[in-house]
mmCIF file of C-alpha atoms in Angstrom:
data_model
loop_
_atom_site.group_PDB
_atom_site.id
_atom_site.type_symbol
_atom_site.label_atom_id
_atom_site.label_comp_id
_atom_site.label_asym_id
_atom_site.label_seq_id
_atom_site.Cartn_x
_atom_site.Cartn_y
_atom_site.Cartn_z
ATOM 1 C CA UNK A 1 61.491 -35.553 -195.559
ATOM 2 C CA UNK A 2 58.381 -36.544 -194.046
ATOM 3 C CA UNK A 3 59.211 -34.000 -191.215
ATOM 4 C CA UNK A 4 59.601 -31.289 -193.556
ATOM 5 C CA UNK A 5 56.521 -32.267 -194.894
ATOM 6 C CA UNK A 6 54.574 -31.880 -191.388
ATOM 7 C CA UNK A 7 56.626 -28.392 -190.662
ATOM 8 C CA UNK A 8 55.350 -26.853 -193.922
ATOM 9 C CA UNK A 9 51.895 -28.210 -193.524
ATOM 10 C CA UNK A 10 51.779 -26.839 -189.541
ATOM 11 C CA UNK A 11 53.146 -23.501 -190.318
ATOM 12 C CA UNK A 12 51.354 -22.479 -193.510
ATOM 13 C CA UNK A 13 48.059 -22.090 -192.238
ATOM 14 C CA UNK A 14 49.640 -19.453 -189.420
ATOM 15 C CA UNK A 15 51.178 -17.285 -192.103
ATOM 16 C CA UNK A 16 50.017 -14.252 -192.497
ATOM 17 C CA UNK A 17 47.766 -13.748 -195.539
ATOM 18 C CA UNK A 18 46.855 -10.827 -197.605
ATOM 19 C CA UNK A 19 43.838 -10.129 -198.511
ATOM 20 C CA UNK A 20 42.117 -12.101 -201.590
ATOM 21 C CA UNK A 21 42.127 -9.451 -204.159
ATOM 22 C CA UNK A 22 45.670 -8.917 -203.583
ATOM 23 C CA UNK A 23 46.453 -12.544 -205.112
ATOM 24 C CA UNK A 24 43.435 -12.371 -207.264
ATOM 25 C CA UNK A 25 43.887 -12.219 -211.479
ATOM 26 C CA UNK A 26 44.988 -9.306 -212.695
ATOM 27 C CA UNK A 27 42.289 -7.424 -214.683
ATOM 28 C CA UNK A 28 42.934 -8.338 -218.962
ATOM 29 C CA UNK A 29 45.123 -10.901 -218.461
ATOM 30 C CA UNK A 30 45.436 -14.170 -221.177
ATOM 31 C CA UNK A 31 43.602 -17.015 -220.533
ATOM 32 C CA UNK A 32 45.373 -20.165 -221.524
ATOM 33 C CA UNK A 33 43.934 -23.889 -221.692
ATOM 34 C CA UNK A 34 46.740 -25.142 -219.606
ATOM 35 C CA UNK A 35 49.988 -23.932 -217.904
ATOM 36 C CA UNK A 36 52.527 -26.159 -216.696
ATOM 37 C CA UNK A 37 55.193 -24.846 -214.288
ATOM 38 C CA UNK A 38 58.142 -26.797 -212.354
ATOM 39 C CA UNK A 39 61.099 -25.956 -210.181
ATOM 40 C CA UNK A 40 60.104 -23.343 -208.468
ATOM 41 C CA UNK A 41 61.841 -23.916 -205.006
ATOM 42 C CA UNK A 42 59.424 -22.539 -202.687
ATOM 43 C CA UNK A 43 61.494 -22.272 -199.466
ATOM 44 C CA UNK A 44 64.917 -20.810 -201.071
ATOM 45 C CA UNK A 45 66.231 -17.275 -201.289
ATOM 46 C CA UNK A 46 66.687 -18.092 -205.197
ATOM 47 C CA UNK A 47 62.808 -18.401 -206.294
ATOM 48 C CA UNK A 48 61.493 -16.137 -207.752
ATOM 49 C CA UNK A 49 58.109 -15.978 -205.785
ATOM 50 C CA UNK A 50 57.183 -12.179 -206.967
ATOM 51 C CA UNK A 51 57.797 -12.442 -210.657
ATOM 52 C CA UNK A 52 55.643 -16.248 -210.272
ATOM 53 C CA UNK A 53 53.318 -14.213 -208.954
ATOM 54 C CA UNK A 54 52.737 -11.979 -211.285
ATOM 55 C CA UNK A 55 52.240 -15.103 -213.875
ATOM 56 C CA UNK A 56 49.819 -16.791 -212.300
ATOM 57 C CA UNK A 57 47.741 -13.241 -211.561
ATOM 58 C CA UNK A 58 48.173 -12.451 -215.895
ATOM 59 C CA UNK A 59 47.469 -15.504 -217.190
ATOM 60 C CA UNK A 60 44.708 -18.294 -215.723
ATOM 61 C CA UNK A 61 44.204 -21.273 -216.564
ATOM 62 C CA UNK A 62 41.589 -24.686 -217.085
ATOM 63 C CA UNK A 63 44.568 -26.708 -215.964
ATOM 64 C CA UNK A 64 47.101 -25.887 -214.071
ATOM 65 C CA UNK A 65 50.267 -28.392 -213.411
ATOM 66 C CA UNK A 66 52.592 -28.201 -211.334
ATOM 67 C CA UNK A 67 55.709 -30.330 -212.397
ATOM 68 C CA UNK A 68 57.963 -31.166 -209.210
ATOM 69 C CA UNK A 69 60.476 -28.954 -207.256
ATOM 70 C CA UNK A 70 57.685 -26.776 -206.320
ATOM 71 C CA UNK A 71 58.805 -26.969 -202.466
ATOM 72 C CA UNK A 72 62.157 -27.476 -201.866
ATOM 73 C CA UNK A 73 62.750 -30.157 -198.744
ATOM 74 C CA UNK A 74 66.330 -30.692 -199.023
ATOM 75 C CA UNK A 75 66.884 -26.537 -198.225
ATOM 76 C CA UNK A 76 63.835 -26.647 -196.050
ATOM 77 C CA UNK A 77 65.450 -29.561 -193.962
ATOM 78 C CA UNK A 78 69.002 -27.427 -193.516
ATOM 79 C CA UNK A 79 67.064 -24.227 -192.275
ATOM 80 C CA UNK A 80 63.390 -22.380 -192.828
ATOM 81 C CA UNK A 81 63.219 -20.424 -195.139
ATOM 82 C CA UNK A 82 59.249 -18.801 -196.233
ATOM 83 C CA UNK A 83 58.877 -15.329 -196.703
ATOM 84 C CA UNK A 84 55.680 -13.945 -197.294
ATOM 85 C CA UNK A 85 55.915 -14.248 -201.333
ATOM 86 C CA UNK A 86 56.185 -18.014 -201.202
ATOM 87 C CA UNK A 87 52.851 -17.669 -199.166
ATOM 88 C CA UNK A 88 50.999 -15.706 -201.749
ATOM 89 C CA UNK A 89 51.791 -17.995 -204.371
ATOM 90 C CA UNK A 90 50.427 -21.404 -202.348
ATOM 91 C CA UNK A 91 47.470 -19.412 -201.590
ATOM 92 C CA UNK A 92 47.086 -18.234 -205.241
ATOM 93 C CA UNK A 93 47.455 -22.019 -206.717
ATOM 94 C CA UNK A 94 45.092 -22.889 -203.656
ATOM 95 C CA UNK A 95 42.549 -20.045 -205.039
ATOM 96 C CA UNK A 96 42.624 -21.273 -208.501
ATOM 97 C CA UNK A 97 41.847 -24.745 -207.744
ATOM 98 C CA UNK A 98 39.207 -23.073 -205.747
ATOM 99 C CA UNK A 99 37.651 -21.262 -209.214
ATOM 100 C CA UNK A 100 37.752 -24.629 -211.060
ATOM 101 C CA UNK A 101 41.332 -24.810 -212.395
ATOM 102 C CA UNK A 102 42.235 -28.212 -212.066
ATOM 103 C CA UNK A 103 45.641 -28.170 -210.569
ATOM 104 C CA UNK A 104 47.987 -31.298 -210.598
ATOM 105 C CA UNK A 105 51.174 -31.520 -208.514
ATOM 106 C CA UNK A 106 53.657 -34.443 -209.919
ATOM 107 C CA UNK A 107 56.594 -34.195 -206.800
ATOM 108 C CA UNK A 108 60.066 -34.025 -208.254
ATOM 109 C CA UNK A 109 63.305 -35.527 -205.823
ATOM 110 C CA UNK A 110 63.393 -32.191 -204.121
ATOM 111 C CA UNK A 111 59.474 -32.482 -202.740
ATOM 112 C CA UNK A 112 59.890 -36.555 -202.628
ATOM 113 C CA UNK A 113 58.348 -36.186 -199.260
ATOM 114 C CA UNK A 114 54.912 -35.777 -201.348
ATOM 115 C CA UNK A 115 55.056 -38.654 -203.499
ATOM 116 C CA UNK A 116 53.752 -40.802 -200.604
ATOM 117 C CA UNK A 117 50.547 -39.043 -201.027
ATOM 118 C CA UNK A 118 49.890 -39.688 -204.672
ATOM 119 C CA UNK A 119 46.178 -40.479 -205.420
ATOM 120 C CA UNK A 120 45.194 -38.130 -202.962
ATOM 121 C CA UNK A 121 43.976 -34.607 -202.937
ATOM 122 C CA UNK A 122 44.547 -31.708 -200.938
ATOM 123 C CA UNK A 123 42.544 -28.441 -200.963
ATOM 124 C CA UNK A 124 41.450 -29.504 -204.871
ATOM 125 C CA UNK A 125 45.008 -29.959 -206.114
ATOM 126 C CA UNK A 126 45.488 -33.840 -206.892
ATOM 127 C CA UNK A 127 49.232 -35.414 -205.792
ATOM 128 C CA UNK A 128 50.224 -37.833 -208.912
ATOM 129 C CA UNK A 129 53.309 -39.803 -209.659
ATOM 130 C CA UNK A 130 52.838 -38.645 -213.671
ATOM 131 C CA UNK A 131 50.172 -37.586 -215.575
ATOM 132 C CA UNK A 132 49.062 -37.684 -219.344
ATOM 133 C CA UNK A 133 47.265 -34.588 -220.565
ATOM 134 C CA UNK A 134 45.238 -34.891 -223.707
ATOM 135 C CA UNK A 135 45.887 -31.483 -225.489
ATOM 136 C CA UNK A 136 42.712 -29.339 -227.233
ATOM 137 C CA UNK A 137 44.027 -30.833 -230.447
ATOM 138 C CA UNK A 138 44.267 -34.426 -229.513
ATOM 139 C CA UNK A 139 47.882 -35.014 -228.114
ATOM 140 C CA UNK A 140 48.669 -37.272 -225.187
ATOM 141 C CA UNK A 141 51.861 -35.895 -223.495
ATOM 142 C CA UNK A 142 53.379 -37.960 -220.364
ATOM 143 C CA UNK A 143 53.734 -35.191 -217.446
ATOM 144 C CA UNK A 144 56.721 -35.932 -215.059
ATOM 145 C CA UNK A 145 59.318 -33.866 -213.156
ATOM 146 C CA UNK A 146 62.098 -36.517 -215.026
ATOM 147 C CA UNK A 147 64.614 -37.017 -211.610
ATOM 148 C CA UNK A 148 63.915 -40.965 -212.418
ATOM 149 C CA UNK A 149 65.988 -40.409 -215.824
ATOM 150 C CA UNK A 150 69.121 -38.306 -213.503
ATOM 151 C CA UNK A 151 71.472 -41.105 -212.737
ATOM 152 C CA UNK A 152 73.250 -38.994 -210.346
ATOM 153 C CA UNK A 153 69.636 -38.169 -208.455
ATOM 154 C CA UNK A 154 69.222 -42.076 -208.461
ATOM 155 C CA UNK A 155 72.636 -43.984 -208.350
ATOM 156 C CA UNK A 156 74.797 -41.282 -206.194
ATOM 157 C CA UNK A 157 72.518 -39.271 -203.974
ATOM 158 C CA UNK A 158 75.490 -37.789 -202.279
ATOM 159 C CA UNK A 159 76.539 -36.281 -205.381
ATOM 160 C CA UNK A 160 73.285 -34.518 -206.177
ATOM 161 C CA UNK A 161 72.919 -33.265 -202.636
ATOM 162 C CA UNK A 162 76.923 -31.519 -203.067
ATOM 163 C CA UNK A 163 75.668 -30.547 -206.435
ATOM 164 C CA UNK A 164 72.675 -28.685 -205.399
ATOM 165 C CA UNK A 165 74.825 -26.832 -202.657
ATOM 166 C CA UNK A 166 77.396 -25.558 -205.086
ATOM 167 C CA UNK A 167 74.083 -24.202 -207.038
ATOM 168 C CA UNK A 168 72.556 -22.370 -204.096
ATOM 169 C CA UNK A 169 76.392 -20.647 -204.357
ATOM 170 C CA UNK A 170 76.249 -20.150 -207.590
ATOM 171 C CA UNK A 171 72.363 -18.682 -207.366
ATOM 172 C CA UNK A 172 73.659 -16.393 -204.092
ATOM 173 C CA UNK A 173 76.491 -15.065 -206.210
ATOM 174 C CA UNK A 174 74.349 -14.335 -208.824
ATOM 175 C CA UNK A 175 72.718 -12.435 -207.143
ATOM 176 C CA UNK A 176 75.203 -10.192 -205.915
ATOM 177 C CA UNK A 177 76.236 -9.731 -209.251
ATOM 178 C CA UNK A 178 72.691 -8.919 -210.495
ATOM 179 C CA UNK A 179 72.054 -6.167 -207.758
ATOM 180 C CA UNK A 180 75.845 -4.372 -209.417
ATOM 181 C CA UNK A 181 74.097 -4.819 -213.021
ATOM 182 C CA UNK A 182 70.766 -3.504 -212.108
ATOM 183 C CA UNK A 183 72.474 -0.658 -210.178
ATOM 184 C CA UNK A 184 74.083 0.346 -213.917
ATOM 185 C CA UNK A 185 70.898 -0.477 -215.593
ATOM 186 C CA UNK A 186 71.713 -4.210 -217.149
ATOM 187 C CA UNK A 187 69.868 -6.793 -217.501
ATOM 188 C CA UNK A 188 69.543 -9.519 -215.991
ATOM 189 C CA UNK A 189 72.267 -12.558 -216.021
ATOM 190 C CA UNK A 190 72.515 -15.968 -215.098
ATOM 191 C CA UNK A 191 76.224 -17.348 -214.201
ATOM 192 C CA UNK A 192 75.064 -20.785 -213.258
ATOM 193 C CA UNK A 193 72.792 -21.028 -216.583
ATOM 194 C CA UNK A 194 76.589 -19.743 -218.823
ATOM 195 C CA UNK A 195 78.465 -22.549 -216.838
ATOM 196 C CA UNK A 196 76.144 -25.177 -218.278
ATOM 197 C CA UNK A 197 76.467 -23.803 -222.052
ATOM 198 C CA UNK A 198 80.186 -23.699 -221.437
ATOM 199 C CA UNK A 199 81.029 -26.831 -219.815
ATOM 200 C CA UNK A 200 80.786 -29.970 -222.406
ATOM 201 C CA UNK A 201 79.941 -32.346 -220.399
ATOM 202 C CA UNK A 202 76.786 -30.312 -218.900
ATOM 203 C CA UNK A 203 75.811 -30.118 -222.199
ATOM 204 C CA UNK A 204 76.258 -33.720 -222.948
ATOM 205 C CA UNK A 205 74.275 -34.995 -219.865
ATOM 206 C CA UNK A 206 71.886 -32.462 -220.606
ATOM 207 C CA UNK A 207 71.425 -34.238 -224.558
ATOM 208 C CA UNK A 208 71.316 -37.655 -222.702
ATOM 209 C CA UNK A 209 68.762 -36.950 -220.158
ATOM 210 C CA UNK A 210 66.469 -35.398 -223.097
ATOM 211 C CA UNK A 211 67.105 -38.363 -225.053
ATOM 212 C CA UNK A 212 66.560 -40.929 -222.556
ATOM 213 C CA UNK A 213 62.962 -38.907 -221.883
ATOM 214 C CA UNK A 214 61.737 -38.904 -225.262
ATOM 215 C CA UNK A 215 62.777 -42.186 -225.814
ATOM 216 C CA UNK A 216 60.360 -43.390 -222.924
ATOM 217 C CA UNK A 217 57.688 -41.179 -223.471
ATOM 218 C CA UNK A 218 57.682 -43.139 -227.302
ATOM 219 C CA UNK A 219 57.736 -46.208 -225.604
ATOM 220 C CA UNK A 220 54.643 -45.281 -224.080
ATOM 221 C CA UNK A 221 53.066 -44.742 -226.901
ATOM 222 C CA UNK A 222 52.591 -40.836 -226.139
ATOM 223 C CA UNK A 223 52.823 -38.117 -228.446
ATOM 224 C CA UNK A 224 55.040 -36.031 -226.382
ATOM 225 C CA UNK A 225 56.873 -35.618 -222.799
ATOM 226 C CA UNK A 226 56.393 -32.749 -220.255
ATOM 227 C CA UNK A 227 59.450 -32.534 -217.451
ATOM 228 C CA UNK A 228 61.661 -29.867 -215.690
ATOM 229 C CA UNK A 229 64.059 -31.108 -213.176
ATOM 230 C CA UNK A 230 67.321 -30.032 -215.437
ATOM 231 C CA UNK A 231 66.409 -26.078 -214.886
ATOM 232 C CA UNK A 232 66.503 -25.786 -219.048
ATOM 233 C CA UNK A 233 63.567 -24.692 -220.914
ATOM 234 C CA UNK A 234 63.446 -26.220 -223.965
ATOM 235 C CA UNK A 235 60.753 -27.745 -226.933
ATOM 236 C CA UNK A 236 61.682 -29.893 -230.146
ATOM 237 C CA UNK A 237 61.218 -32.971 -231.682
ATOM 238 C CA UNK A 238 63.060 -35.799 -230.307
ATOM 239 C CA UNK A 239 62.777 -38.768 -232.982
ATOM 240 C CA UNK A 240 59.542 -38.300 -233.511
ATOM 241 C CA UNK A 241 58.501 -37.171 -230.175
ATOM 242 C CA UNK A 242 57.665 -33.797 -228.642
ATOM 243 C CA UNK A 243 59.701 -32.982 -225.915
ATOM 244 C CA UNK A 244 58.924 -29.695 -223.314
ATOM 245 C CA UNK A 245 60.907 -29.178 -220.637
ATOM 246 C CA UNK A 246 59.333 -25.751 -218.736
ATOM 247 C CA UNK A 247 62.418 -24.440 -217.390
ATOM 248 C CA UNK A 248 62.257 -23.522 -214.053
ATOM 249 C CA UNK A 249 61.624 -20.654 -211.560
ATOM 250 C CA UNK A 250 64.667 -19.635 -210.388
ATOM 251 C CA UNK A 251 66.478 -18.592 -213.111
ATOM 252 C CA UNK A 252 65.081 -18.755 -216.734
ATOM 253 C CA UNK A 253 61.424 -17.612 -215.373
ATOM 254 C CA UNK A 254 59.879 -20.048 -217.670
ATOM 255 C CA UNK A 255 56.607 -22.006 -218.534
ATOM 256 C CA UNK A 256 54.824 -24.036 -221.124
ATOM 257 C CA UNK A 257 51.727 -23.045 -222.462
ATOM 258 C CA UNK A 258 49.176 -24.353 -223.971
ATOM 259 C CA UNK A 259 46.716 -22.199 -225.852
ATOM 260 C CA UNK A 260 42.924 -22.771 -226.604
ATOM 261 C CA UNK A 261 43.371 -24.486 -230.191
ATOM 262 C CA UNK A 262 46.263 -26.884 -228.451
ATOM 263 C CA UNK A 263 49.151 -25.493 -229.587
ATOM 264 C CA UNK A 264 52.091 -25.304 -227.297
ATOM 265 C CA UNK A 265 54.555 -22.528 -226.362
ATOM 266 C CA UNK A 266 57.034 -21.526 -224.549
ATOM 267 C CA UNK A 267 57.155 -18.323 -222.917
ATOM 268 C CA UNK A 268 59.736 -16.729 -220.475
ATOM 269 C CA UNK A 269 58.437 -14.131 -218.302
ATOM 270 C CA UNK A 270 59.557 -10.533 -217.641
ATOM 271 C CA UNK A 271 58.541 -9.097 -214.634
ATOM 272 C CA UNK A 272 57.823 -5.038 -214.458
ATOM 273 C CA UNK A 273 60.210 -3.020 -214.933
ATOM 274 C CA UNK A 274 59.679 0.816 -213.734
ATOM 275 C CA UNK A 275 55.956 0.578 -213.290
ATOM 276 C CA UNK A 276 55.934 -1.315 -216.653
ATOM 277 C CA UNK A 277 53.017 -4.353 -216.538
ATOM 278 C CA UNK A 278 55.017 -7.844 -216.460
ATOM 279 C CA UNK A 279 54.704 -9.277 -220.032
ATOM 280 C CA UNK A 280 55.172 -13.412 -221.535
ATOM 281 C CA UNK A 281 58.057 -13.720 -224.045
ATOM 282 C CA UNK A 282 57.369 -15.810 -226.921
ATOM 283 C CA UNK A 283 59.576 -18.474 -227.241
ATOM 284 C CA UNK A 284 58.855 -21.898 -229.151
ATOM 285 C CA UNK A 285 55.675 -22.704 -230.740
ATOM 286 C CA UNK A 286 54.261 -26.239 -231.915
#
């Protein structure tokens, strides 16, 4: 990991780079108080760099945080993989901790190889094991990517790395399949996300690992939980605790929000369409 670590830090600076108002905010776009963002597997054909893009340009932010899976080691280790999207959107996250964002990166199990550098800082963004952010109307929510709660990701390592191949199918099938649909004008459709909601025991190790979160997080003595990790956008009360999961960037195109007044939402974004400005889909609100 640590190599893949060094080969992403040596070759990023000798990417090419567009000019700064390329990957500069877009002109009327939102401001929120904070935006928190996981998953995005930076260094896979499956992220979805452009449409991340074009979220980050709409919609700035006071905090920024950036909750694990953001570079993906384990693909990065079988072959390189950075096209010029991935780029823009390290130099955009660079740029906004530039502007006075303050942008926090808590490493998930597939960007491990940071985790050695928590409590440091690297061009303004600061490398944490968790977090706890203190929302605009007084809520303490525990920030972490949640791969300690996976007992595959912990207890069978060989398992998760099989399971994250057969997803990386799954994703380039989908894709295939979403270049015939666009082609007759369909939406978008995700076959990995309708195997999960159809197989029961996804959904029960889906329940557990929410449960086991919240549970925590109320041990803690925090209001609420922020994770990704399970690729699953989702926000409800969880005996008597908030849980957020932000979904991810590879599928689902998903973030949590927080607006000025401290209220918390979902949003899943759609990218333009036909010339059509990319626009945030209201989701979940607390």
């Amino acid at each position: 990991m640590r190599a893949a670590f060094d080969g992403l830090g040596a070759i990023l600076p000798h990417l090419p780079v567009r000019p700064e108002a390329e990957v500069d905010d877009a002109a009327g776009g939102r401001r929120w108080r904070s935006v928190f963002i996981s998953d995005l597997h930076l260094g896979t054909p499956g992220c979805q760099a452009v449409a991340l893009l074009d979220f980050l340009k709409a919609h700035p932010s006071d905090h920024l945080y950036l909750v694990g899976d953001i570079v993906d080691g384990w693909q990065l280790r079988k072959g390189w993989y950075w096209p010029q999207p991935h780029n823009d959107v390290v130099q955009k996250v660079l740029r906004a901790a530039r502007k006075g964002c303050r942008v926090v990166f808590v490493p998930g199990n597939h960007d491990e190889f940071a985790r050695q550098f928590a409590g440091h800082s690297f061009g303004g963004i600061e490398v944490v094991q968790d977090a706890v952010h203190v929302t605009a109307d007084g809520r303490r929510l525990w920030v972490i990517h949640g791969d300690a709660f996976d007992a595959v990701v912990q207890c069978a390592r060989w398992l998760a790395y099989v399971g994250d191949t057969l997803y990386e199918f799954s994703l380039r099938l989908n894709r295939h399949l979403n270049r015939v649909r666009a082609r007759l004008g369909m939406p978008y459709w995700s076959l990995s996300a309708w195997l999960k909601h159809k197989v029961k025991k996804a959904l029960t190790y889906v329940t557990d690992f929410e449960h086991a979160v919240a549970r925590e997080a109320r041990r803690r003595g925090h209001h609420g939980v922020v994770c990704g990790h399970i690729h699953r956008a989702e926000m409800r009360m969880i005996d008597g605790v908030l849980y957020c999961n932000d979904g991810d960037w590879v599928e689902s195109l998903t973030a949590l929000v927080e607006h000025l007044d401290g209220r918390l939402e979902l949003v899943s974004w759609a990218p333009p369409i036909h010339g059509r400005a990319g626009h945030a889909i209201k989701e979940h609100v607390a």
